[in-house]
Tab-separated table of C-alpha atoms and ligand atoms in Angstrom:
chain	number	residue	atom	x	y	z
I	1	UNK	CA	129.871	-38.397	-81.849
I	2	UNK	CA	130.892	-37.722	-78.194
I	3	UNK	CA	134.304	-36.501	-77.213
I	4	UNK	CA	135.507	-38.579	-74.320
I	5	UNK	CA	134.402	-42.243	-76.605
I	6	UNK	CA	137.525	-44.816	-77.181
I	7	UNK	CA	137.912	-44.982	-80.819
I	8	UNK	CA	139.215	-48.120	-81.919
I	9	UNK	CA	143.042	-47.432	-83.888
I	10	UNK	CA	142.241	-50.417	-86.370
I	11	UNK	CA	138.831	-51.471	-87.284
I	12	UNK	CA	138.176	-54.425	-89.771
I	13	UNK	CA	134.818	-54.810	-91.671
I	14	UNK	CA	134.004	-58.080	-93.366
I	15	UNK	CA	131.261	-56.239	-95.560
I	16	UNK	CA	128.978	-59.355	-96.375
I	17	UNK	CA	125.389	-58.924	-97.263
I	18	UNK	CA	125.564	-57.350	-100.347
I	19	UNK	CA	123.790	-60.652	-102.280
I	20	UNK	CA	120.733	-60.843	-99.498
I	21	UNK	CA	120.597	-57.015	-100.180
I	22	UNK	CA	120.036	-57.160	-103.626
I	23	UNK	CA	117.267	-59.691	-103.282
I	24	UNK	CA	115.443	-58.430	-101.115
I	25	UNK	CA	115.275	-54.815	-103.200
I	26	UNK	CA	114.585	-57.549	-106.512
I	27	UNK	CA	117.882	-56.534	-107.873
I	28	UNK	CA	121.090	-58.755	-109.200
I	29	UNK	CA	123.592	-59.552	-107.318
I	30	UNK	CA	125.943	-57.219	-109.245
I	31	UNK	CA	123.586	-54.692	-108.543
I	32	UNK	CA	124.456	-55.355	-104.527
I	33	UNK	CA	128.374	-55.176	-104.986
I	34	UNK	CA	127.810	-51.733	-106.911
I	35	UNK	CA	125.859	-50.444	-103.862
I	36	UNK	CA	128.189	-51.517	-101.102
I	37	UNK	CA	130.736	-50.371	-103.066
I	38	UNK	CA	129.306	-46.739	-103.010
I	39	UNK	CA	128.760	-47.449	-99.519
I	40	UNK	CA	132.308	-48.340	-98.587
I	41	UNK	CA	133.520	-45.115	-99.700
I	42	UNK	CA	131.087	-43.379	-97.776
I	43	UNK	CA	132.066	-45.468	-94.392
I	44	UNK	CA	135.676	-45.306	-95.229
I	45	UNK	CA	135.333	-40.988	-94.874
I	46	UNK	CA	133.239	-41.383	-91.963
I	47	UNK	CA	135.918	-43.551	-90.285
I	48	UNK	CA	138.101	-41.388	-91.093
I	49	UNK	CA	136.856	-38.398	-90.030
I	50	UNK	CA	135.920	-39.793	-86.188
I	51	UNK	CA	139.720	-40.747	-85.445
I	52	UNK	CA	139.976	-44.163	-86.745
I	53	UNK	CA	143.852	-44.255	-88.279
I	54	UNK	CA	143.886	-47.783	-89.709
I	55	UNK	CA	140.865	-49.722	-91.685
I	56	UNK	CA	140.680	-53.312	-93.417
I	57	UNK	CA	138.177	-54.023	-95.491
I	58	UNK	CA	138.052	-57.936	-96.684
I	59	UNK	CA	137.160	-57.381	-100.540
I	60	UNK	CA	137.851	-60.970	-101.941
I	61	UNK	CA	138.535	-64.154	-100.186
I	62	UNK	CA	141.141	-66.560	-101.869
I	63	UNK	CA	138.163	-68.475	-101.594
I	64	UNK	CA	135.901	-65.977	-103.339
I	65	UNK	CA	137.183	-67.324	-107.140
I	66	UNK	CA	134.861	-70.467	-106.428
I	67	UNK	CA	131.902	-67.985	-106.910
I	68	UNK	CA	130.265	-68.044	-110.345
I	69	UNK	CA	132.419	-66.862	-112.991
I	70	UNK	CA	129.759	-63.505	-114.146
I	71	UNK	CA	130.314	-62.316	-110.636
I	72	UNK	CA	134.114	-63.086	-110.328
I	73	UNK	CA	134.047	-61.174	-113.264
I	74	UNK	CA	131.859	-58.467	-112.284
I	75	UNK	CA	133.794	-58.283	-109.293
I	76	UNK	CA	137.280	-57.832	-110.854
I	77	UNK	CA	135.781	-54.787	-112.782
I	78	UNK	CA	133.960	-53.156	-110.405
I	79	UNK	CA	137.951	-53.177	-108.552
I	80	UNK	CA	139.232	-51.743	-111.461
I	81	UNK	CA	136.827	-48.845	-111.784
I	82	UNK	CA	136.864	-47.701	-108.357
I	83	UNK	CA	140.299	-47.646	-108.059
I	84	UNK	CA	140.853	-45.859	-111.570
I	85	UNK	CA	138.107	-43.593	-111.557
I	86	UNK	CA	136.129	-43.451	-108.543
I	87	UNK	CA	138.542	-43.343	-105.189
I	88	UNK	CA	139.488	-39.765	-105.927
I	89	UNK	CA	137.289	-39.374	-102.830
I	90	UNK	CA	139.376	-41.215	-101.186
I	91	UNK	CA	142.590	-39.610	-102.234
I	92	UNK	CA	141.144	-35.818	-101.498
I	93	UNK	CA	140.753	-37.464	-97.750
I	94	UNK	CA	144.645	-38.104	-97.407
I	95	UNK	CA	143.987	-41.889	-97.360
I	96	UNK	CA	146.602	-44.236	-97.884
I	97	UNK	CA	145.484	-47.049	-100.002
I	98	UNK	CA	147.692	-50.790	-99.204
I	99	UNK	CA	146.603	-53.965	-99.909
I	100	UNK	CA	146.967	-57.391	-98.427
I	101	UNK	CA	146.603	-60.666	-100.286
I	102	UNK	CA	148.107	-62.643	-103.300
I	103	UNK	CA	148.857	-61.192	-106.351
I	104	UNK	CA	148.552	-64.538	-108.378
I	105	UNK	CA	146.161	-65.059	-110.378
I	106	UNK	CA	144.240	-61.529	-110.002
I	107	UNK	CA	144.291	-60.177	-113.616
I	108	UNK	CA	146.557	-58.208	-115.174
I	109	UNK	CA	144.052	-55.062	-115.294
I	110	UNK	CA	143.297	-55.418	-111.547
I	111	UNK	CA	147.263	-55.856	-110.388
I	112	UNK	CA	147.690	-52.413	-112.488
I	113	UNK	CA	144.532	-50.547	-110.924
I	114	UNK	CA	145.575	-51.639	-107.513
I	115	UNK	CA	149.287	-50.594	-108.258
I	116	UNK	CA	148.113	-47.158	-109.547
I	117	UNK	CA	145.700	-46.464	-106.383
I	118	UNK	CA	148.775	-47.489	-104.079
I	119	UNK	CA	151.366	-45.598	-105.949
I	120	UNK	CA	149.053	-42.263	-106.153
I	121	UNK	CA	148.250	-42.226	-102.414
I	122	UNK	CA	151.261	-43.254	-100.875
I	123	UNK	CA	152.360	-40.070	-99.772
I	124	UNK	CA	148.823	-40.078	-98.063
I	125	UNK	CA	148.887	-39.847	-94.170
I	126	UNK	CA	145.993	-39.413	-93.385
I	127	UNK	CA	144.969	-42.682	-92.342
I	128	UNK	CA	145.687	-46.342	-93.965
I	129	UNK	CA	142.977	-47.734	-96.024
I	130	UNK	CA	144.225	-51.763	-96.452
I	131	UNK	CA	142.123	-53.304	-98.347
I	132	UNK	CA	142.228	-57.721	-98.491
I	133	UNK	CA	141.949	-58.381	-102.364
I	134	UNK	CA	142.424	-62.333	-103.204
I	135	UNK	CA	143.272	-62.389	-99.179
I	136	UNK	CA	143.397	-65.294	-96.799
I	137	UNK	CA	144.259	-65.265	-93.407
I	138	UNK	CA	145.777	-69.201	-93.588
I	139	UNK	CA	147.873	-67.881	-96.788
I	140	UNK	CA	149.285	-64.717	-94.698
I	141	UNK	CA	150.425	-67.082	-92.419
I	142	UNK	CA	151.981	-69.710	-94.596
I	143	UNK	CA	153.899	-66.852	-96.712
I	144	UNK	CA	155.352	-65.098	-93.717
I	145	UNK	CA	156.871	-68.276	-93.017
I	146	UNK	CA	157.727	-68.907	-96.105
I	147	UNK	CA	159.560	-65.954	-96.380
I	148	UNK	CA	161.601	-66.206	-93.184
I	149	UNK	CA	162.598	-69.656	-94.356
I	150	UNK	CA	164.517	-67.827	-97.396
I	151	UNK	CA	165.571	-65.470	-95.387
I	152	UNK	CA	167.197	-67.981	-92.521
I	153	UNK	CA	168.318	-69.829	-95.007
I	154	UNK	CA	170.136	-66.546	-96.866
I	155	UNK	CA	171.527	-65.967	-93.118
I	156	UNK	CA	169.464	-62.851	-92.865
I	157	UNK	CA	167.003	-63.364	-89.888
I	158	UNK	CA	168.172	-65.697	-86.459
I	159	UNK	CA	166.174	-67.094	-84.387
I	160	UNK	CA	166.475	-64.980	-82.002
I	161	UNK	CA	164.646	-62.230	-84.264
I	162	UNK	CA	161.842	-64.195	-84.266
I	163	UNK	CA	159.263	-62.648	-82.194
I	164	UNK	CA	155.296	-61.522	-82.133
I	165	UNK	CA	156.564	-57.904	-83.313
I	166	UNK	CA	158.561	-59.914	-86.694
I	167	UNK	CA	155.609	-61.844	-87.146
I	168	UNK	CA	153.226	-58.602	-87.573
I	169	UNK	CA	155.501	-56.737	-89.381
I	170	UNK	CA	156.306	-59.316	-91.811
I	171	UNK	CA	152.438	-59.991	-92.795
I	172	UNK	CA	151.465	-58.589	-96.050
I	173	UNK	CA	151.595	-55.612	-94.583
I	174	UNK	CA	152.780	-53.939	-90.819
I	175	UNK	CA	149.638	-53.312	-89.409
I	176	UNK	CA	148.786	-52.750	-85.953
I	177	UNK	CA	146.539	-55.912	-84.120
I	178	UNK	CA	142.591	-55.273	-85.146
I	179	UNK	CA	140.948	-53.480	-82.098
I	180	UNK	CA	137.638	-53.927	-83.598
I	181	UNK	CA	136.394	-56.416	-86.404
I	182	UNK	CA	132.412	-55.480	-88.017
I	183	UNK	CA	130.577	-57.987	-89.659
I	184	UNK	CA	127.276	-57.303	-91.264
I	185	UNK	CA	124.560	-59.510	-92.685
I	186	UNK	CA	124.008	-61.509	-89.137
I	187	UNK	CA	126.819	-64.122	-89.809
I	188	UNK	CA	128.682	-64.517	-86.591
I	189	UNK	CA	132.136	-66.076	-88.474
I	190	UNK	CA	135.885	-64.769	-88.802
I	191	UNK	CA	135.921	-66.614	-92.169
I	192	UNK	CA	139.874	-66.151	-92.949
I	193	UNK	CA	139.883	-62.987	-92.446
I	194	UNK	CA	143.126	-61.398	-90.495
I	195	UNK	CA	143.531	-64.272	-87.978
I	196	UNK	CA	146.958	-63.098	-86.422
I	197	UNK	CA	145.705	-59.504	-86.229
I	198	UNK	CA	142.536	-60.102	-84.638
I	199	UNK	CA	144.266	-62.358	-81.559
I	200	UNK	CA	142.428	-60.000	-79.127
I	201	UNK	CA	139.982	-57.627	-81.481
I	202	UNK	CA	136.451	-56.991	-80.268
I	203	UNK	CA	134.098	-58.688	-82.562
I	204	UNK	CA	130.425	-56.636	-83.478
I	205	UNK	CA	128.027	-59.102	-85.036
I	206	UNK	CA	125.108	-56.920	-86.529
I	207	UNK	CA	122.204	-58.136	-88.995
I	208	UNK	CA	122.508	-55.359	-91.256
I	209	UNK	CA	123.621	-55.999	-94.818
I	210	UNK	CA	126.690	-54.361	-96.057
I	211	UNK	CA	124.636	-51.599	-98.373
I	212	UNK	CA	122.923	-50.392	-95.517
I	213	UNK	CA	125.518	-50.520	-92.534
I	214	UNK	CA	125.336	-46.926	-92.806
I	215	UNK	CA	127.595	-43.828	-91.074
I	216	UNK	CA	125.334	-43.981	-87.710
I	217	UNK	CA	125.209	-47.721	-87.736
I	218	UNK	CA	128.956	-47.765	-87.509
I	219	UNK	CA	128.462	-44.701	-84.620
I	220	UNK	CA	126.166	-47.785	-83.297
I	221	UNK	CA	129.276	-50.334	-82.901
I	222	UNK	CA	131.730	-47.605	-81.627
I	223	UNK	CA	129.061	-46.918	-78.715
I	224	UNK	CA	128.768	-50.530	-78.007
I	225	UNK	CA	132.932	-50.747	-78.520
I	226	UNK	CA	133.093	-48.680	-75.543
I	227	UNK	CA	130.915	-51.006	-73.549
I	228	UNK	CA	133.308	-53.734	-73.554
I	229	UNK	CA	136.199	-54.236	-70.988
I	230	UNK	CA	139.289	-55.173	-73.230
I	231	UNK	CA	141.205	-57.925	-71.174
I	232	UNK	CA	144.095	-58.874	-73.581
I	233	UNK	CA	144.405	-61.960	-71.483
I	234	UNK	CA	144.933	-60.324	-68.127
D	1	FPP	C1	130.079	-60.293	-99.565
D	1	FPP	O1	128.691	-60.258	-99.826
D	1	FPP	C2	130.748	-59.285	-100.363
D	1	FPP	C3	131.765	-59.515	-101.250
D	1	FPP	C4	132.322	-60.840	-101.504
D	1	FPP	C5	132.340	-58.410	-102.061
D	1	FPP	C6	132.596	-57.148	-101.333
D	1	FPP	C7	132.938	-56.109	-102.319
D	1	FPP	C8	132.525	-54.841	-102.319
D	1	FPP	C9	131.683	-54.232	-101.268
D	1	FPP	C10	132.908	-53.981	-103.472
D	1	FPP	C11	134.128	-53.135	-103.413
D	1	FPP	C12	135.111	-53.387	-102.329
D	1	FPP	C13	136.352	-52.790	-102.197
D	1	FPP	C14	137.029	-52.792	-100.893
D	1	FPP	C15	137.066	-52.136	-103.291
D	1	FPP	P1	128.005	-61.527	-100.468
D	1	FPP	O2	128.042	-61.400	-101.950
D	1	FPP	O3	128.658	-62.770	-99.957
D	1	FPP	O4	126.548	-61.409	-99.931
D	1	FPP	P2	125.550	-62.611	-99.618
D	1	FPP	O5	126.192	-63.435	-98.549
D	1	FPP	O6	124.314	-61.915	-99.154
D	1	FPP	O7	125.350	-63.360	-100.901
């Protein structure tokens, strides 16, 4: 890509598509997870490598568990392999691997895959991969306040410490806001996904489904990224 282009310091992608994708190639929709999984990691070292320094990708929605239980299931797996056995790729790029949602009532063998991927690349500083598992922007909310609550009540925060910096760095995890949120398949919703982070994020709508968003399609939405005229309200 060109030198002088703005990259964005936090891009969110809300990878959706991956069902539409595997009809239309007459495959399952396991089939579709599998290959936007092996498309994530490709995007993730390709974000890397043009300067982005934080990326979110929304894995599972809270709201995801309503799905049929074969693909909840396939789902959950699929977690557990790639971040056993396949995100070595993503460790030999010096990515830091965090994760933002609830841990109740992801299963036992997922909570121990995700704490092994975190534990193994936190020394990582290469970039921050966060990645929303069982995440929901409402739920964020509510347990940030939740926990200053406890921790007013304990004496340990005043009022006065209560500010837009507390609030973002007492979200699952301190994150700097979203500069630029992707979602693919053509659906032009947020659905839950990082609402305090993305107060003033540049949204890119694009009809591609997940599988295929590919390296130059993301080169795509930087170029149009640097087409906009970010306001923040001024
Ligand atoms: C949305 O497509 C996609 C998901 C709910 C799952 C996304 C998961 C992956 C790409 C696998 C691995 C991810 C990580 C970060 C480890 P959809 O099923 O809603 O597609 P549809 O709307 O076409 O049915």
């Amino acid at each position: 890509m060109e030198e002088q282009l703005t990259i964005p310091k936090h891009v969110g992608i809300i990878m959706d598509g991956n069902g539409r994708w595997a009809i239309q190639h007459g495959l399952t929709r396991s089939q579709g997870h599998r290959a936007g999984a092996d498309n994530l990691k490709k995007l993730c070292i390709h974000m890397k490598e043009v300067g982005v320094s934080y990326i979110s990708l929304y894995a599972f929605s809270t709201e995801n568990f309503k799905r049929e239980k074969k693909e909840v299931k396939f789902l959950m797996d699929l977690f557990v392999t790639l971040f056993t056995k396949e995100f070595q790729t993503i460790l030999d790029q010096n990515i830091k691997v965090v994760f933002s949602g609830r841990r109740d009532p992801l299963p036992k063998k997922v909570l121990d895959a995700m704490d092994v991927i975190s534990s193994r690349s936190s020394e990582c500083d290469g970039c921050v991969l966060n990645i929303c598992l069982n995440y929901g922007g409402q739920s964020e909310i509510v347990d940030m306040v939740k926990k200053t609550c406890l921790l007013y009540q304990q004496g340990k925060v005043s009022l006065d410490e209560i500010d837009t910096n507390y609030v973002q760095a007492n979200l699952y995890q301190n994150l700097p806001p979203l500069d630029l949120v992707i979602r693919t398949s053509g659906e032009c919703r947020i659905s839950n996904f990082m609402l305090y982070q993305s107060s003033y994020t540049e949204f890119y709508f694009v009809k591609t489904y997940f599988p295929d968003f590919s390296e130059s399609a993301f080169d795509q939405a930087i170029l149009e990224f640097n087409q906009r005229t970010r306001k923040f309200g001024g």
